[in-house]
């Protein structure tokens, strides 16, 4: 793959220049908080949509921060003298962060975007010019090897990733390096791979400019650059998952038929995980006529792994084609060419009998259990990010339920999880509700229907009494046979534990 038509990148082997540039950026408050204060919320939010006019209007002055915003975010040439008051211009020109324009101006060679880390770190994400995010108008370049910055998918994956300390983490298809940057906080060693050598170069710049440890950067597709004897405690990937009739754009099109790339990625991850390790991916999958999409996803899970698959969104094939044609900016070109591309996408879907495309999260955990747990569900509702702790706790609950039969559940003690509310639904004035709903305000923010016994049981759980004793008390209160109540309630307890409404004590 050639990147010859793309502009040259700054040198990635001069960390001292990146360090000096970082100091200058921080000194001018070129940070996420600094930008918000300078631009105001409307202009700041517009930048995330690739709309620059509000930010241009807000940076008409000559302060150091306004100079940097125009230079690195808005890609405007700035007079050499103004930049020299803020940055080490000579070093930036020599190392390639800046380039001379005309007789007395300089311009940035890459987009540099402040990014706030999860613990308040001031990071910087490097990407190709005009490609920091997508937006309604599509990315700013149709070059094959273009490297994008941080978008919604990137932040979603970063938010759902389990952040326990690990010795080795792997970022497959690193792009601009955002996942590798997050992993550098809790992994002793980070390996990042990408088919696009330009992406590896930009990842090195992102890490250096953010003051993070360097990663082991390897060129190649998926697991190809990983040696047979290498395993990891964490694998993450925001792969080129778009299901398209070709591989025009490396950053999004995997080059395999249908959803084969995502399937291959998931199936090959199992043997690369250490015991107890997590592999977490974003993915698209086909909804094929005459096939259960959940069964399709279950077939992807490798042996020896628990899995949790969450479908977040489904689009029919016309919506899907339009989304990604607009993402590439194809709608802005020749109408006939756009229609021909659109037709090609629909031909591909028709040939594969695909009626819709799902998007979501796939998490694997390596286990030594003889009965791995595979949960495939649809949850399109809002969740609380970051969700990494909730993902880890899901698998902790899987372990607990796997080792506790009904008798053990009745002997166990539980407490109601924090911030659970109860809603009663029924006709006004009715003596009893039609049904009771328990709702979470944290994590996945689930809601589940329970009967009056289940609601009463959950409300009493404070860890002091065993489940069986609580049921005996409820049976006496409602005049029901305690043996029958003990017999029929464990399934409901199991569901409440599985979904995180009840927490085991001890």
PDB file of N, CA and C in Angstrom, residues 16-73:
ATOM      1  N   UNK A  16      12.914  13.980  21.684  1.00  0.00           N
ATOM      2  CA  UNK A  16      13.217  15.234  22.364  1.00  0.00           C
ATOM      3  C   UNK A  16      12.435  16.400  21.755  1.00  0.00           C
ATOM      4  N   UNK A  17      12.194  16.346  20.428  1.00  0.00           N
ATOM      5  CA  UNK A  17      11.412  17.397  19.786  1.00  0.00           C
ATOM      6  C   UNK A  17       9.949  17.310  20.201  1.00  0.00           C
ATOM      7  N   UNK A  18       9.422  16.083  20.305  1.00  0.00           N
ATOM      8  CA  UNK A  18       8.037  15.914  20.760  1.00  0.00           C
ATOM      9  C   UNK A  18       7.887  16.412  22.191  1.00  0.00           C
ATOM     10  N   UNK A  19       8.898  16.171  23.028  1.00  0.00           N
ATOM     11  CA  UNK A  19       8.837  16.620  24.420  1.00  0.00           C
ATOM     12  C   UNK A  19       8.830  18.144  24.497  1.00  0.00           C
ATOM     13  N   UNK A  20       9.661  18.795  23.683  1.00  0.00           N
ATOM     14  CA  UNK A  20       9.693  20.271  23.687  1.00  0.00           C
ATOM     15  C   UNK A  20       8.363  20.829  23.181  1.00  0.00           C
ATOM     16  N   UNK A  21       7.812  20.197  22.153  1.00  0.00           N
ATOM     17  CA  UNK A  21       6.533  20.659  21.629  1.00  0.00           C
ATOM     18  C   UNK A  21       5.441  20.467  22.676  1.00  0.00           C
ATOM     19  N   UNK A  22       5.461  19.345  23.351  1.00  0.00           N
ATOM     20  CA  UNK A  22       4.462  19.094  24.393  1.00  0.00           C
ATOM     21  C   UNK A  22       4.534  20.164  25.479  1.00  0.00           C
ATOM     22  N   UNK A  23       5.724  20.495  25.931  1.00  0.00           N
ATOM     23  CA  UNK A  23       5.878  21.524  26.961  1.00  0.00           C
ATOM     24  C   UNK A  23       5.297  22.854  26.494  1.00  0.00           C
ATOM     25  N   UNK A  24       5.536  23.179  25.228  1.00  0.00           N
ATOM     26  CA  UNK A  24       5.027  24.442  24.702  1.00  0.00           C
ATOM     27  C   UNK A  24       3.499  24.426  24.618  1.00  0.00           C
ATOM     28  N   UNK A  25       2.930  23.319  24.201  1.00  0.00           N
ATOM     29  CA  UNK A  25       1.475  23.216  24.101  1.00  0.00           C
ATOM     30  C   UNK A  25       0.830  23.349  25.480  1.00  0.00           C
ATOM     31  N   UNK A  26       1.393  22.650  26.456  1.00  0.00           N
ATOM     32  CA  UNK A  26       0.843  22.736  27.812  1.00  0.00           C
ATOM     33  C   UNK A  26       1.020  24.137  28.390  1.00  0.00           C
ATOM     34  N   UNK A  27       2.145  24.764  28.077  1.00  0.00           N
ATOM     35  CA  UNK A  27       2.401  26.116  28.579  1.00  0.00           C
ATOM     36  C   UNK A  27       1.400  27.129  28.070  1.00  0.00           C
ATOM     37  N   UNK A  28       0.839  26.869  26.897  1.00  0.00           N
ATOM     38  CA  UNK A  28      -0.159  27.770  26.317  1.00  0.00           C
ATOM     39  C   UNK A  28      -1.585  27.329  26.631  1.00  0.00           C
ATOM     40  N   UNK A  29      -1.747  26.333  27.509  1.00  0.00           N
ATOM     41  CA  UNK A  29      -3.070  25.791  27.871  1.00  0.00           C
ATOM     42  C   UNK A  29      -3.781  25.193  26.670  1.00  0.00           C
ATOM     43  N   UNK A  30      -3.000  24.608  25.752  1.00  0.00           N
ATOM     44  CA  UNK A  30      -3.588  23.910  24.604  1.00  0.00           C
ATOM     45  C   UNK A  30      -4.001  22.517  25.067  1.00  0.00           C
ATOM     46  N   UNK A  31      -5.065  22.489  25.857  1.00  0.00           N
ATOM     47  CA  UNK A  31      -5.581  21.266  26.461  1.00  0.00           C
ATOM     48  C   UNK A  31      -7.085  21.211  26.213  1.00  0.00           C
ATOM     49  N   UNK A  32      -7.699  20.079  26.557  1.00  0.00           N
ATOM     50  CA  UNK A  32      -9.149  19.962  26.380  1.00  0.00           C
ATOM     51  C   UNK A  32      -9.871  21.026  27.196  1.00  0.00           C
ATOM     52  N   UNK A  33      -9.439  21.237  28.442  1.00  0.00           N
ATOM     53  CA  UNK A  33     -10.082  22.252  29.278  1.00  0.00           C
ATOM     54  C   UNK A  33      -9.804  23.651  28.747  1.00  0.00           C
ATOM     55  N   UNK A  34      -8.574  23.887  28.291  1.00  0.00           N
ATOM     56  CA  UNK A  34      -8.235  25.196  27.752  1.00  0.00           C
ATOM     57  C   UNK A  34      -9.027  25.538  26.506  1.00  0.00           C
ATOM     58  N   UNK A  35      -9.226  24.549  25.649  1.00  0.00           N
ATOM     59  CA  UNK A  35     -10.021  24.775  24.434  1.00  0.00           C
ATOM     60  C   UNK A  35     -11.465  25.103  24.771  1.00  0.00           C
ATOM     61  N   UNK A  36     -12.032  24.369  25.715  1.00  0.00           N
ATOM     62  CA  UNK A  36     -13.424  24.608  26.080  1.00  0.00           C
ATOM     63  C   UNK A  36     -13.602  26.019  26.628  1.00  0.00           C
ATOM     64  N   UNK A  37     -12.650  26.461  27.438  1.00  0.00           N
ATOM     65  CA  UNK A  37     -12.735  27.805  28.002  1.00  0.00           C
ATOM     66  C   UNK A  37     -12.583  28.867  26.908  1.00  0.00           C
ATOM     67  N   UNK A  38     -11.686  28.645  25.966  1.00  0.00           N
ATOM     68  CA  UNK A  38     -11.453  29.624  24.903  1.00  0.00           C
ATOM     69  C   UNK A  38     -12.618  29.681  23.920  1.00  0.00           C
ATOM     70  N   UNK A  39     -13.043  28.533  23.442  1.00  0.00           N
ATOM     71  CA  UNK A  39     -14.014  28.485  22.353  1.00  0.00           C
ATOM     72  C   UNK A  39     -15.455  28.597  22.825  1.00  0.00           C
ATOM     73  N   UNK A  40     -15.717  28.124  24.048  1.00  0.00           N
ATOM     74  CA  UNK A  40     -17.099  28.012  24.486  1.00  0.00           C
ATOM     75  C   UNK A  40     -17.692  26.702  24.001  1.00  0.00           C
ATOM     76  N   UNK A  41     -18.718  26.248  24.684  1.00  0.00           N
ATOM     77  CA  UNK A  41     -19.283  24.928  24.396  1.00  0.00           C
ATOM     78  C   UNK A  41     -19.792  24.773  22.960  1.00  0.00           C
ATOM     79  N   UNK A  42     -20.520  25.743  22.384  1.00  0.00           N
ATOM     80  CA  UNK A  42     -21.023  25.542  21.016  1.00  0.00           C
ATOM     81  C   UNK A  42     -19.914  25.349  19.985  1.00  0.00           C
ATOM     82  N   UNK A  43     -18.892  26.195  20.003  1.00  0.00           N
ATOM     83  CA  UNK A  43     -17.808  26.073  19.030  1.00  0.00           C
ATOM     84  C   UNK A  43     -16.978  24.819  19.288  1.00  0.00           C
ATOM     85  N   UNK A  44     -16.783  24.482  20.559  1.00  0.00           N
ATOM     86  CA  UNK A  44     -16.017  23.285  20.915  1.00  0.00           C
ATOM     87  C   UNK A  44     -16.736  22.036  20.418  1.00  0.00           C
ATOM     88  N   UNK A  45     -18.041  21.985  20.607  1.00  0.00           N
ATOM     89  CA  UNK A  45     -18.819  20.840  20.157  1.00  0.00           C
ATOM     90  C   UNK A  45     -18.866  20.774  18.638  1.00  0.00           C
ATOM     91  N   UNK A  46     -18.914  21.934  17.983  1.00  0.00           N
ATOM     92  CA  UNK A  46     -18.940  21.962  16.522  1.00  0.00           C
ATOM     93  C   UNK A  46     -17.677  21.349  15.926  1.00  0.00           C
ATOM     94  N   UNK A  47     -16.538  21.509  16.606  1.00  0.00           N
ATOM     95  CA  UNK A  47     -15.297  20.904  16.115  1.00  0.00           C
ATOM     96  C   UNK A  47     -15.419  19.391  16.024  1.00  0.00           C
ATOM     97  N   UNK A  48     -16.152  18.785  16.963  1.00  0.00           N
ATOM     98  CA  UNK A  48     -16.345  17.339  16.938  1.00  0.00           C
ATOM     99  C   UNK A  48     -17.193  16.908  15.748  1.00  0.00           C
ATOM    100  N   UNK A  49     -17.894  17.849  15.139  1.00  0.00           N
ATOM    101  CA  UNK A  49     -18.668  17.564  13.930  1.00  0.00           C
ATOM    102  C   UNK A  49     -17.923  17.999  12.677  1.00  0.00           C
ATOM    103  N   UNK A  50     -16.648  18.348  12.833  1.00  0.00           N
ATOM    104  CA  UNK A  50     -15.822  18.844  11.724  1.00  0.00           C
ATOM    105  C   UNK A  50     -16.306  20.179  11.178  1.00  0.00           C
ATOM    106  N   UNK A  51     -16.990  20.940  12.002  1.00  0.00           N
ATOM    107  CA  UNK A  51     -17.427  22.283  11.614  1.00  0.00           C
ATOM    108  C   UNK A  51     -16.486  23.289  12.260  1.00  0.00           C
ATOM    109  N   UNK A  52     -15.778  24.060  11.436  1.00  0.00           N
ATOM    110  CA  UNK A  52     -14.700  24.911  11.950  1.00  0.00           C
ATOM    111  C   UNK A  52     -15.049  26.393  12.027  1.00  0.00           C
ATOM    112  N   UNK A  53     -16.130  26.817  11.395  1.00  0.00           N
ATOM    113  CA  UNK A  53     -16.434  28.250  11.346  1.00  0.00           C
ATOM    114  C   UNK A  53     -16.572  28.859  12.741  1.00  0.00           C
ATOM    115  N   UNK A  54     -17.312  28.245  13.676  1.00  0.00           N
ATOM    116  CA  UNK A  54     -17.404  28.854  15.015  1.00  0.00           C
ATOM    117  C   UNK A  54     -16.039  29.002  15.687  1.00  0.00           C
ATOM    118  N   UNK A  55     -15.162  28.013  15.520  1.00  0.00           N
ATOM    119  CA  UNK A  55     -13.833  28.111  16.138  1.00  0.00           C
ATOM    120  C   UNK A  55     -12.989  29.183  15.465  1.00  0.00           C
ATOM    121  N   UNK A  56     -13.121  29.346  14.152  1.00  0.00           N
ATOM    122  CA  UNK A  56     -12.396  30.417  13.459  1.00  0.00           C
ATOM    123  C   UNK A  56     -12.815  31.778  13.993  1.00  0.00           C
ATOM    124  N   UNK A  57     -14.098  31.946  14.241  1.00  0.00           N
ATOM    125  CA  UNK A  57     -14.596  33.218  14.760  1.00  0.00           C
ATOM    126  C   UNK A  57     -14.091  33.468  16.188  1.00  0.00           C
ATOM    127  N   UNK A  58     -13.896  32.373  16.930  1.00  0.00           N
ATOM    128  CA  UNK A  58     -13.478  32.521  18.325  1.00  0.00           C
ATOM    129  C   UNK A  58     -11.972  32.696  18.480  1.00  0.00           C
ATOM    130  N   UNK A  59     -11.221  32.604  17.398  1.00  0.00           N
ATOM    131  CA  UNK A  59      -9.747  32.690  17.492  1.00  0.00           C
ATOM    132  C   UNK A  59      -9.204  33.799  16.611  1.00  0.00           C
ATOM    133  N   UNK A  60      -9.877  34.938  16.639  1.00  0.00           N
ATOM    134  CA  UNK A  60      -9.433  36.074  15.828  1.00  0.00           C
ATOM    135  C   UNK A  60      -8.347  36.883  16.510  1.00  0.00           C
ATOM    136  N   UNK A  61      -8.076  36.577  17.778  1.00  0.00           N
ATOM    137  CA  UNK A  61      -7.052  37.315  18.503  1.00  0.00           C
ATOM    138  C   UNK A  61      -5.660  36.778  18.233  1.00  0.00           C
ATOM    139  N   UNK A  62      -4.714  37.193  19.065  1.00  0.00           N
ATOM    140  CA  UNK A  62      -3.323  36.793  18.849  1.00  0.00           C
ATOM    141  C   UNK A  62      -2.697  36.186  20.091  1.00  0.00           C
ATOM    142  N   UNK A  63      -3.527  35.603  20.974  1.00  0.00           N
ATOM    143  CA  UNK A  63      -2.968  34.954  22.158  1.00  0.00           C
ATOM    144  C   UNK A  63      -2.277  33.656  21.738  1.00  0.00           C
ATOM    145  N   UNK A  64      -1.362  33.144  22.570  1.00  0.00           N
ATOM    146  CA  UNK A  64      -0.695  31.872  22.227  1.00  0.00           C
ATOM    147  C   UNK A  64      -1.679  30.739  21.966  1.00  0.00           C
ATOM    148  N   UNK A  65      -2.734  30.633  22.778  1.00  0.00           N
ATOM    149  CA  UNK A  65      -3.684  29.541  22.590  1.00  0.00           C
ATOM    150  C   UNK A  65      -4.431  29.693  21.265  1.00  0.00           C
ATOM    151  N   UNK A  66      -4.833  30.906  20.923  1.00  0.00           N
ATOM    152  CA  UNK A  66      -5.521  31.112  19.644  1.00  0.00           C
ATOM    153  C   UNK A  66      -4.600  30.764  18.475  1.00  0.00           C
ATOM    154  N   UNK A  67      -3.347  31.094  18.611  1.00  0.00           N
ATOM    155  CA  UNK A  67      -2.376  30.750  17.553  1.00  0.00           C
ATOM    156  C   UNK A  67      -2.294  29.241  17.358  1.00  0.00           C
ATOM    157  N   UNK A  68      -2.222  28.502  18.455  1.00  0.00           N
ATOM    158  CA  UNK A  68      -2.103  27.043  18.358  1.00  0.00           C
ATOM    159  C   UNK A  68      -3.375  26.402  17.813  1.00  0.00           C
ATOM    160  N   UNK A  69      -4.516  26.914  18.200  1.00  0.00           N
ATOM    161  CA  UNK A  69      -5.777  26.378  17.682  1.00  0.00           C
ATOM    162  C   UNK A  69      -5.849  26.551  16.175  1.00  0.00           C
ATOM    163  N   UNK A  70      -5.497  27.732  15.697  1.00  0.00           N
ATOM    164  CA  UNK A  70      -5.527  27.970  14.244  1.00  0.00           C
ATOM    165  C   UNK A  70      -4.508  27.097  13.519  1.00  0.00           C
ATOM    166  N   UNK A  71      -3.379  26.861  14.157  1.00  0.00           N
ATOM    167  CA  UNK A  71      -2.311  26.108  13.511  1.00  0.00           C
ATOM    168  C   UNK A  71      -2.623  24.613  13.456  1.00  0.00           C
ATOM    169  N   UNK A  72      -2.935  24.021  14.600  1.00  0.00           N
ATOM    170  CA  UNK A  72      -3.030  22.559  14.684  1.00  0.00           C
ATOM    171  C   UNK A  72      -4.446  22.001  14.555  1.00  0.00           C
ATOM    172  N   UNK A  73      -5.461  22.779  14.930  1.00  0.00           N
ATOM    173  CA  UNK A  73      -6.825  22.273  14.836  1.00  0.00           C
ATOM    174  C   UNK A  73      -7.542  22.750  13.580  1.00  0.00           C
TER     175      UNK A  73
END
